[in-house]
Amino acid sequence: MVRNIRSLLKAASVGVRESGSCIVVQKIADKSYCSQNVFDYRLLFVKRHQKLKAWPGALTFPGGVIDKEESERVANFRQITNIDKLSASPPSEIENVYRKTALRELKEETEFPLDIDIATLIPWSVWQTPLQLPRRFNTTFFMIFVGLQEFNLKPCEGEIESLHWLSPAELLNDSSVNLAPVTVADVAKFSPHLTYDQLVDFSKRRYHDYQTQQCMPIVIKLKDGTIGINPADSFYFEALELQLKDTTQMVRIDSTIEEHSANQTVLCREVLASQDGKRNLITNTLWDGHTVSNSQYHCKIMFK
């Protein structure tokens, strides 16, 4: 079995559009809000317009694709260096393209005031859309910490329906919202960090110690549900090879979710849909420097 993650990811990256996104974190001073929602901070989400081709009606973090000229330069850089990580050193010219894109889209989608030094944006994750989906992106997500500042924001007409400030608990426990799998996974990573100050400290240390590894989930159809396999999972390389044999369809395996998980030594997977209605992360390992809980969530997940 081929175990070269770089060559496999390179083969899977044809036709992918490079993009950047912002995770804006606001500290909350209202103690009653904090006691009800466990966390003393909340995150900025945009609800995408129903007419959009990618993730219509979903709650996502603000973001968008890199300009065509810049995208070609980034793609050439990736081809030459074969990178799958962002450097932990001071931001390079190429890395700053992602930061500028993330901030530009934040401004366009929310009218966010852009008095932000791009060097202060902290990479949180890099997600690539699963192979079988028709529109694919390689998105770098950046953390922006704004403290107690309040903002008068406005959704971009025709593209964004509404704006929402939500704590991780509010989002994952709301059965009325639709989320992309990567949004669920990224928000679940906040679960160990209940306070704003803890999250700021962790974000800086994690990026310094682990950098940020590209993650392309492999979506697998099982007997009783659908799961997404992430790179830290011991089945990932096999799943990726299976997916590359037919990039238009989900991988199908004749096992239940429980049976398949029991046969793996290292677990880092997301239950996207199941017959019993449960949706959760299943993990027993450190994931890109993150410790993620196995708790269930109630939001709706879009993966088609």
PDB file of C-alpha atoms in Angstrom:
ATOM      1  CA  MET A   1       0.000   0.000   0.000  1.00  0.00           C
ATOM      2  CA  VAL A   2       1.303   3.437  -0.925  1.00  0.00           C
ATOM      3  CA  ARG A   3       1.845   5.501   2.208  1.00  0.00           C
ATOM      4  CA  ASN A   4       3.075   8.768   0.679  1.00  0.00           C
ATOM      5  CA  ILE A   5       0.502  11.295   1.864  1.00  0.00           C
ATOM      6  CA  ARG A   6       2.087  14.108  -0.111  1.00  0.00           C
ATOM      7  CA  SER A   7       1.833  12.355  -3.503  1.00  0.00           C
ATOM      8  CA  LEU A   8      -1.717  11.180  -2.774  1.00  0.00           C
ATOM      9  CA  LEU A   9      -2.871  14.648  -1.743  1.00  0.00           C
ATOM     10  CA  LYS A  10      -1.206  16.118  -4.813  1.00  0.00           C
ATOM     11  CA  ALA A  11      -3.119  13.669  -7.024  1.00  0.00           C
ATOM     12  CA  ALA A  12      -6.347  14.629  -5.244  1.00  0.00           C
ATOM     13  CA  SER A  13      -5.793  18.375  -5.624  1.00  0.00           C
ATOM     14  CA  VAL A  14      -6.388  18.740  -9.368  1.00  0.00           C
ATOM     15  CA  GLY A  15      -9.039  21.390 -10.070  1.00  0.00           C
ATOM     16  CA  VAL A  16      -9.239  22.595  -6.476  1.00  0.00           C
ATOM     17  CA  ARG A  17      -9.759  26.339  -5.908  1.00  0.00           C
ATOM     18  CA  GLU A  18      -7.616  27.991  -3.218  1.00  0.00           C
ATOM     19  CA  SER A  19      -9.516  30.053  -0.646  1.00  0.00           C
ATOM     20  CA  GLY A  20      -9.278  31.748   2.744  1.00  0.00           C
ATOM     21  CA  SER A  21     -11.729  32.108   5.629  1.00  0.00           C
ATOM     22  CA  CYS A  22     -11.918  33.959   8.967  1.00  0.00           C
ATOM     23  CA  ILE A  23     -13.039  32.614  12.335  1.00  0.00           C
ATOM     24  CA  VAL A  24     -13.864  35.782  14.275  1.00  0.00           C
ATOM     25  CA  VAL A  25     -13.896  35.229  18.057  1.00  0.00           C
ATOM     26  CA  GLN A  26     -15.591  37.753  20.346  1.00  0.00           C
ATOM     27  CA  LYS A  27     -15.324  37.722  24.145  1.00  0.00           C
ATOM     28  CA  ILE A  28     -18.591  37.992  26.090  1.00  0.00           C
ATOM     29  CA  ALA A  29     -18.802  40.002  29.319  1.00  0.00           C
ATOM     30  CA  ASP A  30     -22.409  39.027  30.106  1.00  0.00           C
ATOM     31  CA  LYS A  31     -22.080  36.429  32.879  1.00  0.00           C
ATOM     32  CA  SER A  32     -25.634  35.134  32.412  1.00  0.00           C
ATOM     33  CA  TYR A  33     -24.884  34.384  28.740  1.00  0.00           C
ATOM     34  CA  CYS A  34     -21.674  32.612  29.713  1.00  0.00           C
ATOM     35  CA  SER A  35     -23.387  30.466  32.327  1.00  0.00           C
ATOM     36  CA  GLN A  36     -26.099  29.400  29.867  1.00  0.00           C
ATOM     37  CA  ASN A  37     -23.720  28.645  26.990  1.00  0.00           C
ATOM     38  CA  VAL A  38     -20.685  27.285  28.914  1.00  0.00           C
ATOM     39  CA  PHE A  39     -18.296  29.364  26.791  1.00  0.00           C
ATOM     40  CA  ASP A  40     -17.428  33.021  27.476  1.00  0.00           C
ATOM     41  CA  TYR A  41     -16.991  33.766  23.762  1.00  0.00           C
ATOM     42  CA  ARG A  42     -18.884  33.408  20.514  1.00  0.00           C
ATOM     43  CA  LEU A  43     -18.061  33.041  16.824  1.00  0.00           C
ATOM     44  CA  LEU A  44     -19.245  34.946  13.756  1.00  0.00           C
ATOM     45  CA  PHE A  45     -21.155  32.902  11.157  1.00  0.00           C
ATOM     46  CA  VAL A  46     -22.792  33.845   7.871  1.00  0.00           C
ATOM     47  CA  LYS A  47     -25.875  32.122   6.490  1.00  0.00           C
ATOM     48  CA  ARG A  48     -25.273  31.560   2.803  1.00  0.00           C
ATOM     49  CA  HIS A  49     -27.996  32.499   0.332  1.00  0.00           C
ATOM     50  CA  GLN A  50     -30.182  29.663  -0.920  1.00  0.00           C
ATOM     51  CA  LYS A  51     -29.359  30.499  -4.553  1.00  0.00           C
ATOM     52  CA  LEU A  52     -25.613  29.889  -4.145  1.00  0.00           C
ATOM     53  CA  LYS A  53     -24.170  26.753  -5.740  1.00  0.00           C
ATOM     54  CA  ALA A  54     -21.808  25.905  -2.881  1.00  0.00           C
ATOM     55  CA  TRP A  55     -23.407  25.091   0.511  1.00  0.00           C
ATOM     56  CA  PRO A  56     -26.715  26.957  -0.080  1.00  0.00           C
ATOM     57  CA  GLY A  57     -28.445  27.909   3.163  1.00  0.00           C
ATOM     58  CA  ALA A  58     -25.597  26.665   5.336  1.00  0.00           C
ATOM     59  CA  LEU A  59     -24.038  28.519   8.267  1.00  0.00           C
ATOM     60  CA  THR A  60     -20.338  28.960   7.529  1.00  0.00           C
ATOM     61  CA  PHE A  61     -17.427  31.155   8.502  1.00  0.00           C
ATOM     62  CA  PRO A  62     -16.943  34.195   6.221  1.00  0.00           C
ATOM     63  CA  GLY A  63     -14.596  33.414   3.337  1.00  0.00           C
ATOM     64  CA  GLY A  64     -14.054  33.018  -0.374  1.00  0.00           C
ATOM     65  CA  VAL A  65     -11.700  32.130  -3.197  1.00  0.00           C
ATOM     66  CA  ILE A  66      -8.369  33.720  -3.996  1.00  0.00           C
ATOM     67  CA  ASP A  67      -8.309  36.032  -7.023  1.00  0.00           C
ATOM     68  CA  LYS A  68      -7.478  34.235 -10.275  1.00  0.00           C
ATOM     69  CA  GLU A  69      -4.038  35.824 -10.717  1.00  0.00           C
ATOM     70  CA  GLU A  70      -3.042  35.108  -7.131  1.00  0.00           C
ATOM     71  CA  SER A  71      -4.559  31.615  -7.281  1.00  0.00           C
ATOM     72  CA  GLU A  72      -2.329  30.653 -10.212  1.00  0.00           C
ATOM     73  CA  ARG A  73       0.724  31.879  -8.307  1.00  0.00           C
ATOM     74  CA  VAL A  74      -0.257  29.901  -5.195  1.00  0.00           C
ATOM     75  CA  ALA A  75      -0.974  26.773  -7.259  1.00  0.00           C
ATOM     76  CA  ASN A  76       2.442  27.031  -8.927  1.00  0.00           C
ATOM     77  CA  PHE A  77       4.084  27.460  -5.535  1.00  0.00           C
ATOM     78  CA  ARG A  78       2.342  24.346  -4.213  1.00  0.00           C
ATOM     79  CA  GLN A  79       3.392  22.356  -7.279  1.00  0.00           C
ATOM     80  CA  ILE A  80       7.040  23.406  -6.962  1.00  0.00           C
ATOM     81  CA  THR A  81       7.393  22.867  -3.215  1.00  0.00           C
ATOM     82  CA  ASN A  82       4.790  20.085  -2.826  1.00  0.00           C
ATOM     83  CA  ILE A  83       3.811  21.604   0.524  1.00  0.00           C
ATOM     84  CA  ASP A  84       0.947  20.336   2.646  1.00  0.00           C
ATOM     85  CA  LYS A  85       1.585  22.609   5.611  1.00  0.00           C
ATOM     86  CA  LEU A  86       1.700  26.324   6.274  1.00  0.00           C
ATOM     87  CA  SER A  87       4.998  27.383   7.759  1.00  0.00           C
ATOM     88  CA  ALA A  88       5.183  28.368  11.424  1.00  0.00           C
ATOM     89  CA  SER A  89       7.828  30.972  10.523  1.00  0.00           C
ATOM     90  CA  PRO A  90       6.877  34.637   9.819  1.00  0.00           C
ATOM     91  CA  PRO A  91       4.233  34.814   7.064  1.00  0.00           C
ATOM     92  CA  SER A  92       5.645  34.417   3.563  1.00  0.00           C
ATOM     93  CA  GLU A  93       4.372  36.291   0.530  1.00  0.00           C
ATOM     94  CA  ILE A  94       2.343  33.242  -0.534  1.00  0.00           C
ATOM     95  CA  GLU A  95       0.831  32.647   2.892  1.00  0.00           C
ATOM     96  CA  ASN A  96      -0.209  36.277   3.064  1.00  0.00           C
ATOM     97  CA  VAL A  97      -2.317  35.753  -0.064  1.00  0.00           C
ATOM     98  CA  TYR A  98      -4.603  33.512   2.019  1.00  0.00           C
ATOM     99  CA  ARG A  99      -4.708  36.041   4.861  1.00  0.00           C
ATOM    100  CA  LYS A 100      -5.571  38.926   2.525  1.00  0.00           C
ATOM    101  CA  THR A 101      -8.266  36.839   0.847  1.00  0.00           C
ATOM    102  CA  ALA A 102      -9.814  35.873   4.185  1.00  0.00           C
ATOM    103  CA  LEU A 103      -9.938  39.519   5.314  1.00  0.00           C
ATOM    104  CA  ARG A 104     -11.271  40.728   1.957  1.00  0.00           C
ATOM    105  CA  GLU A 105     -14.131  38.231   2.101  1.00  0.00           C
ATOM    106  CA  LEU A 106     -14.879  39.078   5.733  1.00  0.00           C
ATOM    107  CA  LYS A 107     -15.253  42.719   4.704  1.00  0.00           C
ATOM    108  CA  GLU A 108     -17.363  41.932   1.622  1.00  0.00           C
ATOM    109  CA  GLU A 109     -19.718  39.505   3.355  1.00  0.00           C
ATOM    110  CA  THR A 110     -20.230  41.351   6.660  1.00  0.00           C
ATOM    111  CA  GLU A 111     -18.911  44.939   6.267  1.00  0.00           C
ATOM    112  CA  PHE A 112     -16.450  44.125   9.037  1.00  0.00           C
ATOM    113  CA  PRO A 113     -14.150  47.114   9.806  1.00  0.00           C
ATOM    114  CA  LEU A 114     -10.696  46.056   8.601  1.00  0.00           C
ATOM    115  CA  ASP A 115      -8.290  47.612  11.073  1.00  0.00           C
ATOM    116  CA  ILE A 116      -6.404  44.314  11.356  1.00  0.00           C
ATOM    117  CA  ASP A 117      -2.736  43.471  10.873  1.00  0.00           C
ATOM    118  CA  ILE A 118      -2.672  40.400   8.600  1.00  0.00           C
ATOM    119  CA  ALA A 119       0.293  39.017  10.536  1.00  0.00           C
ATOM    120  CA  THR A 120      -1.951  38.638  13.609  1.00  0.00           C
ATOM    121  CA  LEU A 121      -4.227  36.117  11.871  1.00  0.00           C
ATOM    122  CA  ILE A 122      -3.527  32.679  13.379  1.00  0.00           C
ATOM    123  CA  PRO A 123      -4.004  29.621  11.126  1.00  0.00           C
ATOM    124  CA  TRP A 124      -6.489  27.169  12.668  1.00  0.00           C
ATOM    125  CA  SER A 125      -7.049  24.568   9.947  1.00  0.00           C
ATOM    126  CA  VAL A 126      -6.687  23.784   6.239  1.00  0.00           C
ATOM    127  CA  TRP A 127      -9.563  21.822   4.696  1.00  0.00           C
ATOM    128  CA  GLN A 128      -9.904  20.418   1.198  1.00  0.00           C
ATOM    129  CA  THR A 129     -13.358  19.484  -0.106  1.00  0.00           C
ATOM    130  CA  PRO A 130     -13.931  15.704  -0.500  1.00  0.00           C
ATOM    131  CA  LEU A 131     -13.171  14.329  -3.950  1.00  0.00           C
ATOM    132  CA  GLN A 132     -16.672  13.304  -5.039  1.00  0.00           C
ATOM    133  CA  LEU A 133     -18.176  16.799  -4.656  1.00  0.00           C
ATOM    134  CA  PRO A 134     -18.488  18.852  -7.879  1.00  0.00           C
ATOM    135  CA  ARG A 135     -17.071  22.123  -6.462  1.00  0.00           C
ATOM    136  CA  ARG A 136     -13.867  21.712  -4.520  1.00  0.00           C
ATOM    137  CA  PHE A 137     -11.869  24.151  -2.429  1.00  0.00           C
ATOM    138  CA  ASN A 138      -8.654  24.162  -0.433  1.00  0.00           C
ATOM    139  CA  THR A 139      -9.453  26.580   2.385  1.00  0.00           C
ATOM    140  CA  THR A 140      -7.177  27.953   5.085  1.00  0.00           C
ATOM    141  CA  PHE A 141      -9.095  29.117   8.179  1.00  0.00           C
ATOM    142  CA  PHE A 142      -7.618  31.897  10.317  1.00  0.00           C
ATOM    143  CA  MET A 143      -8.466  32.952  13.858  1.00  0.00           C
ATOM    144  CA  ILE A 144      -9.172  36.649  14.541  1.00  0.00           C
ATOM    145  CA  PHE A 145      -9.558  37.619  18.195  1.00  0.00           C
ATOM    146  CA  VAL A 146     -11.464  40.886  18.730  1.00  0.00           C
ATOM    147  CA  GLY A 147     -11.897  40.927  22.520  1.00  0.00           C
ATOM    148  CA  LEU A 148     -14.999  42.728  23.782  1.00  0.00           C
ATOM    149  CA  GLN A 149     -15.371  44.932  20.703  1.00  0.00           C
ATOM    150  CA  GLU A 150     -18.885  45.290  19.284  1.00  0.00           C
ATOM    151  CA  PHE A 151     -19.542  45.728  15.571  1.00  0.00           C
ATOM    152  CA  ASN A 152     -22.364  47.042  13.408  1.00  0.00           C
ATOM    153  CA  LEU A 153     -22.248  44.407  10.689  1.00  0.00           C
ATOM    154  CA  LYS A 154     -24.413  43.978   7.606  1.00  0.00           C
ATOM    155  CA  PRO A 155     -24.824  40.883   5.376  1.00  0.00           C
ATOM    156  CA  CYS A 156     -23.839  41.149   1.710  1.00  0.00           C
ATOM    157  CA  GLU A 157     -27.082  41.395  -0.278  1.00  0.00           C
ATOM    158  CA  GLY A 158     -27.655  38.523  -2.702  1.00  0.00           C
ATOM    159  CA  GLU A 159     -24.910  36.378  -1.203  1.00  0.00           C
ATOM    160  CA  ILE A 160     -25.464  36.290   2.571  1.00  0.00           C
ATOM    161  CA  GLU A 161     -28.943  36.007   4.097  1.00  0.00           C
ATOM    162  CA  SER A 162     -28.047  36.812   7.700  1.00  0.00           C
ATOM    163  CA  LEU A 163     -25.240  37.060  10.264  1.00  0.00           C
ATOM    164  CA  HIS A 164     -25.077  35.135  13.545  1.00  0.00           C
ATOM    165  CA  TRP A 165     -22.895  35.335  16.661  1.00  0.00           C
ATOM    166  CA  LEU A 166     -23.053  31.916  18.320  1.00  0.00           C
ATOM    167  CA  SER A 167     -21.084  30.026  20.942  1.00  0.00           C
ATOM    168  CA  PRO A 168     -19.830  26.542  19.982  1.00  0.00           C
ATOM    169  CA  ALA A 169     -22.505  25.000  22.227  1.00  0.00           C
ATOM    170  CA  GLU A 170     -25.313  27.063  20.666  1.00  0.00           C
ATOM    171  CA  LEU A 171     -24.270  26.073  17.164  1.00  0.00           C
ATOM    172  CA  LEU A 172     -23.729  22.334  17.629  1.00  0.00           C
ATOM    173  CA  ASN A 173     -26.899  21.873  19.685  1.00  0.00           C
ATOM    174  CA  ASP A 174     -29.248  23.713  17.305  1.00  0.00           C
ATOM    175  CA  SER A 175     -31.174  21.165  15.241  1.00  0.00           C
ATOM    176  CA  SER A 176     -32.462  23.874  12.880  1.00  0.00           C
ATOM    177  CA  VAL A 177     -29.116  24.871  11.365  1.00  0.00           C
ATOM    178  CA  ASN A 178     -27.356  23.321   8.365  1.00  0.00           C
ATOM    179  CA  LEU A 179     -23.578  23.016   8.522  1.00  0.00           C
ATOM    180  CA  ALA A 180     -20.850  21.730   6.249  1.00  0.00           C
ATOM    181  CA  PRO A 181     -18.910  18.833   7.833  1.00  0.00           C
ATOM    182  CA  VAL A 182     -15.741  20.928   8.088  1.00  0.00           C
ATOM    183  CA  THR A 183     -17.607  23.613  10.048  1.00  0.00           C
ATOM    184  CA  VAL A 184     -18.815  21.009  12.548  1.00  0.00           C
ATOM    185  CA  ALA A 185     -15.317  19.562  12.917  1.00  0.00           C
ATOM    186  CA  ASP A 186     -13.684  22.973  13.347  1.00  0.00           C
ATOM    187  CA  VAL A 187     -16.239  24.135  15.921  1.00  0.00           C
ATOM    188  CA  ALA A 188     -15.894  20.824  17.810  1.00  0.00           C
ATOM    189  CA  LYS A 189     -12.212  21.658  18.252  1.00  0.00           C
ATOM    190  CA  PHE A 190     -13.270  24.534  20.519  1.00  0.00           C
ATOM    191  CA  SER A 191     -14.846  22.166  23.060  1.00  0.00           C
ATOM    192  CA  PRO A 192     -11.836  21.904  25.446  1.00  0.00           C
ATOM    193  CA  HIS A 193     -11.410  25.694  25.550  1.00  0.00           C
ATOM    194  CA  LEU A 194     -14.207  27.228  27.586  1.00  0.00           C
ATOM    195  CA  THR A 195     -12.748  30.711  28.006  1.00  0.00           C
ATOM    196  CA  TYR A 196     -11.617  33.320  25.518  1.00  0.00           C
ATOM    197  CA  ASP A 197      -8.202  33.658  27.163  1.00  0.00           C
ATOM    198  CA  GLN A 198      -7.637  29.883  27.073  1.00  0.00           C
ATOM    199  CA  LEU A 199      -8.500  29.817  23.382  1.00  0.00           C
ATOM    200  CA  VAL A 200      -6.140  32.680  22.528  1.00  0.00           C
ATOM    201  CA  ASP A 201      -3.275  31.005  24.365  1.00  0.00           C
ATOM    202  CA  PHE A 202      -3.974  27.581  22.871  1.00  0.00           C
ATOM    203  CA  SER A 203      -4.289  28.907  19.302  1.00  0.00           C
ATOM    204  CA  LYS A 204      -0.864  30.530  19.459  1.00  0.00           C
ATOM    205  CA  ARG A 205       0.836  27.521  21.086  1.00  0.00           C
ATOM    206  CA  ARG A 206      -0.819  24.980  18.789  1.00  0.00           C
ATOM    207  CA  TYR A 207       0.252  26.782  15.636  1.00  0.00           C
ATOM    208  CA  HIS A 208       3.794  27.196  16.920  1.00  0.00           C
ATOM    209  CA  ASP A 209       4.086  23.545  17.963  1.00  0.00           C
ATOM    210  CA  TYR A 210       2.130  21.779  15.212  1.00  0.00           C
ATOM    211  CA  GLN A 211       1.712  24.253  12.324  1.00  0.00           C
ATOM    212  CA  THR A 212      -1.384  23.467  10.251  1.00  0.00           C
ATOM    213  CA  GLN A 213      -1.792  20.326   8.176  1.00  0.00           C
ATOM    214  CA  GLN A 214      -4.033  20.055   5.152  1.00  0.00           C
ATOM    215  CA  CYS A 215      -7.047  17.804   5.740  1.00  0.00           C
ATOM    216  CA  MET A 216      -9.201  16.250   3.031  1.00  0.00           C
ATOM    217  CA  PRO A 217     -11.883  13.996   4.582  1.00  0.00           C
ATOM    218  CA  ILE A 218     -12.790  10.775   2.798  1.00  0.00           C
ATOM    219  CA  VAL A 219     -16.554  10.225   2.904  1.00  0.00           C
ATOM    220  CA  ILE A 220     -17.513   6.554   3.352  1.00  0.00           C
ATOM    221  CA  LYS A 221     -20.954   4.984   3.086  1.00  0.00           C
ATOM    222  CA  LEU A 222     -21.447   2.166   5.625  1.00  0.00           C
ATOM    223  CA  LYS A 223     -24.381  -0.155   6.336  1.00  0.00           C
ATOM    224  CA  ASP A 224     -25.965   2.127   8.917  1.00  0.00           C
ATOM    225  CA  GLY A 225     -24.665   5.561   8.054  1.00  0.00           C
ATOM    226  CA  THR A 226     -22.061   7.834   6.508  1.00  0.00           C
ATOM    227  CA  ILE A 227     -18.751   8.866   8.046  1.00  0.00           C
ATOM    228  CA  GLY A 228     -15.906  11.205   7.156  1.00  0.00           C
ATOM    229  CA  ILE A 229     -12.382   9.870   7.724  1.00  0.00           C
ATOM    230  CA  ASN A 230      -9.685  12.437   8.611  1.00  0.00           C
ATOM    231  CA  PRO A 231      -5.893  12.088   8.087  1.00  0.00           C
ATOM    232  CA  ALA A 232      -5.123  11.224  11.717  1.00  0.00           C
ATOM    233  CA  ASP A 233      -7.297   8.082  11.411  1.00  0.00           C
ATOM    234  CA  SER A 234      -5.413   4.785  10.865  1.00  0.00           C
ATOM    235  CA  PHE A 235      -7.762   3.924   7.958  1.00  0.00           C
ATOM    236  CA  TYR A 236      -7.188   7.200   6.119  1.00  0.00           C
ATOM    237  CA  PHE A 237      -4.508   6.139   3.631  1.00  0.00           C
ATOM    238  CA  GLU A 238      -6.469   3.057   2.595  1.00  0.00           C
ATOM    239  CA  ALA A 239      -9.630   5.144   2.290  1.00  0.00           C
ATOM    240  CA  LEU A 240      -7.822   7.705   0.137  1.00  0.00           C
ATOM    241  CA  GLU A 241      -6.542   5.041  -2.239  1.00  0.00           C
ATOM    242  CA  LEU A 242     -10.059   3.594  -2.520  1.00  0.00           C
ATOM    243  CA  GLN A 243     -11.471   7.050  -3.231  1.00  0.00           C
ATOM    244  CA  LEU A 244      -8.882   7.788  -5.941  1.00  0.00           C
ATOM    245  CA  LYS A 245     -10.083   4.713  -7.880  1.00  0.00           C
ATOM    246  CA  ASP A 246     -13.417   6.465  -8.446  1.00  0.00           C
ATOM    247  CA  THR A 247     -13.513  10.142  -7.560  1.00  0.00           C
ATOM    248  CA  THR A 248     -17.180  10.558  -8.512  1.00  0.00           C
ATOM    249  CA  GLN A 249     -18.723   8.327  -5.846  1.00  0.00           C
ATOM    250  CA  MET A 250     -18.532   7.790  -2.112  1.00  0.00           C
ATOM    251  CA  VAL A 251     -16.441   4.842  -0.964  1.00  0.00           C
ATOM    252  CA  ARG A 252     -18.771   2.013   0.145  1.00  0.00           C
ATOM    253  CA  ILE A 253     -17.812  -0.585   2.787  1.00  0.00           C
ATOM    254  CA  ASP A 254     -19.940  -3.474   4.027  1.00  0.00           C
ATOM    255  CA  SER A 255     -19.639  -2.734   7.767  1.00  0.00           C
ATOM    256  CA  THR A 256     -21.544  -0.821  10.405  1.00  0.00           C
ATOM    257  CA  ILE A 257     -20.120   2.347  11.941  1.00  0.00           C
ATOM    258  CA  GLU A 258     -19.382   0.473  15.166  1.00  0.00           C
ATOM    259  CA  GLU A 259     -17.795  -2.503  13.412  1.00  0.00           C
ATOM    260  CA  HIS A 260     -15.563  -0.393  11.220  1.00  0.00           C
ATOM    261  CA  SER A 261     -14.394   1.769  14.115  1.00  0.00           C
ATOM    262  CA  ALA A 262     -13.666  -1.302  16.269  1.00  0.00           C
ATOM    263  CA  ASN A 263     -11.205  -2.570  13.650  1.00  0.00           C
ATOM    264  CA  GLN A 264      -9.037   0.575  13.749  1.00  0.00           C
ATOM    265  CA  THR A 265      -6.324   1.396  16.265  1.00  0.00           C
ATOM    266  CA  VAL A 266      -6.371   5.175  15.770  1.00  0.00           C
ATOM    267  CA  LEU A 267      -9.708   6.934  15.306  1.00  0.00           C
ATOM    268  CA  CYS A 268     -10.336  10.397  13.894  1.00  0.00           C
ATOM    269  CA  ARG A 269     -13.669  10.327  12.097  1.00  0.00           C
ATOM    270  CA  GLU A 270     -16.965  12.178  11.942  1.00  0.00           C
ATOM    271  CA  VAL A 271     -20.389  10.525  11.840  1.00  0.00           C
ATOM    272  CA  LEU A 272     -22.275  12.572   9.235  1.00  0.00           C
ATOM    273  CA  ALA A 273     -25.489  10.533   9.217  1.00  0.00           C
ATOM    274  CA  SER A 274     -26.688   7.337  10.907  1.00  0.00           C
ATOM    275  CA  GLN A 275     -29.821   5.240  11.177  1.00  0.00           C
ATOM    276  CA  ASP A 276     -30.182   6.061  14.868  1.00  0.00           C
ATOM    277  CA  GLY A 277     -29.870   9.784  14.127  1.00  0.00           C
ATOM    278  CA  LYS A 278     -26.665  10.250  16.113  1.00  0.00           C
ATOM    279  CA  ARG A 279     -23.976  12.583  14.792  1.00  0.00           C
ATOM    280  CA  ASN A 280     -20.660  12.933  16.529  1.00  0.00           C
ATOM    281  CA  LEU A 281     -16.896  12.852  16.309  1.00  0.00           C
ATOM    282  CA  ILE A 282     -15.125   9.587  17.121  1.00  0.00           C
ATOM    283  CA  THR A 283     -11.527  10.177  18.074  1.00  0.00           C
ATOM    284  CA  ASN A 284      -8.884   8.742  20.376  1.00  0.00           C
ATOM    285  CA  THR A 285      -5.903  10.723  19.144  1.00  0.00           C
ATOM    286  CA  LEU A 286      -4.442  14.211  19.002  1.00  0.00           C
ATOM    287  CA  TRP A 287      -5.603  15.761  15.723  1.00  0.00           C
ATOM    288  CA  ASP A 288      -3.310  18.426  14.223  1.00  0.00           C
ATOM    289  CA  GLY A 289      -2.566  19.543  17.774  1.00  0.00           C
ATOM    290  CA  HIS A 290      -6.253  19.525  18.766  1.00  0.00           C
ATOM    291  CA  THR A 291      -7.866  17.400  21.451  1.00  0.00           C
ATOM    292  CA  VAL A 292     -11.443  16.813  20.299  1.00  0.00           C
ATOM    293  CA  SER A 293     -14.188  15.336  22.464  1.00  0.00           C
ATOM    294  CA  ASN A 294     -16.498  12.499  21.351  1.00  0.00           C
ATOM    295  CA  SER A 295     -19.651  14.328  22.392  1.00  0.00           C
ATOM    296  CA  GLN A 296     -22.734  14.213  20.185  1.00  0.00           C
ATOM    297  CA  TYR A 297     -24.233  17.214  18.404  1.00  0.00           C
ATOM    298  CA  HIS A 298     -27.671  17.965  17.016  1.00  0.00           C
ATOM    299  CA  CYS A 299     -27.112  20.297  14.052  1.00  0.00           C
ATOM    300  CA  LYS A 300     -27.885  19.158  10.502  1.00  0.00           C
ATOM    301  CA  ILE A 301     -24.892  18.215   8.351  1.00  0.00           C
ATOM    302  CA  MET A 302     -24.766  18.805   4.594  1.00  0.00           C
ATOM    303  CA  PHE A 303     -22.447  16.405   2.769  1.00  0.00           C
ATOM    304  CA  LYS A 304     -23.968  15.890  -0.658  1.00  0.00           C
TER     305      LYS A 304
END
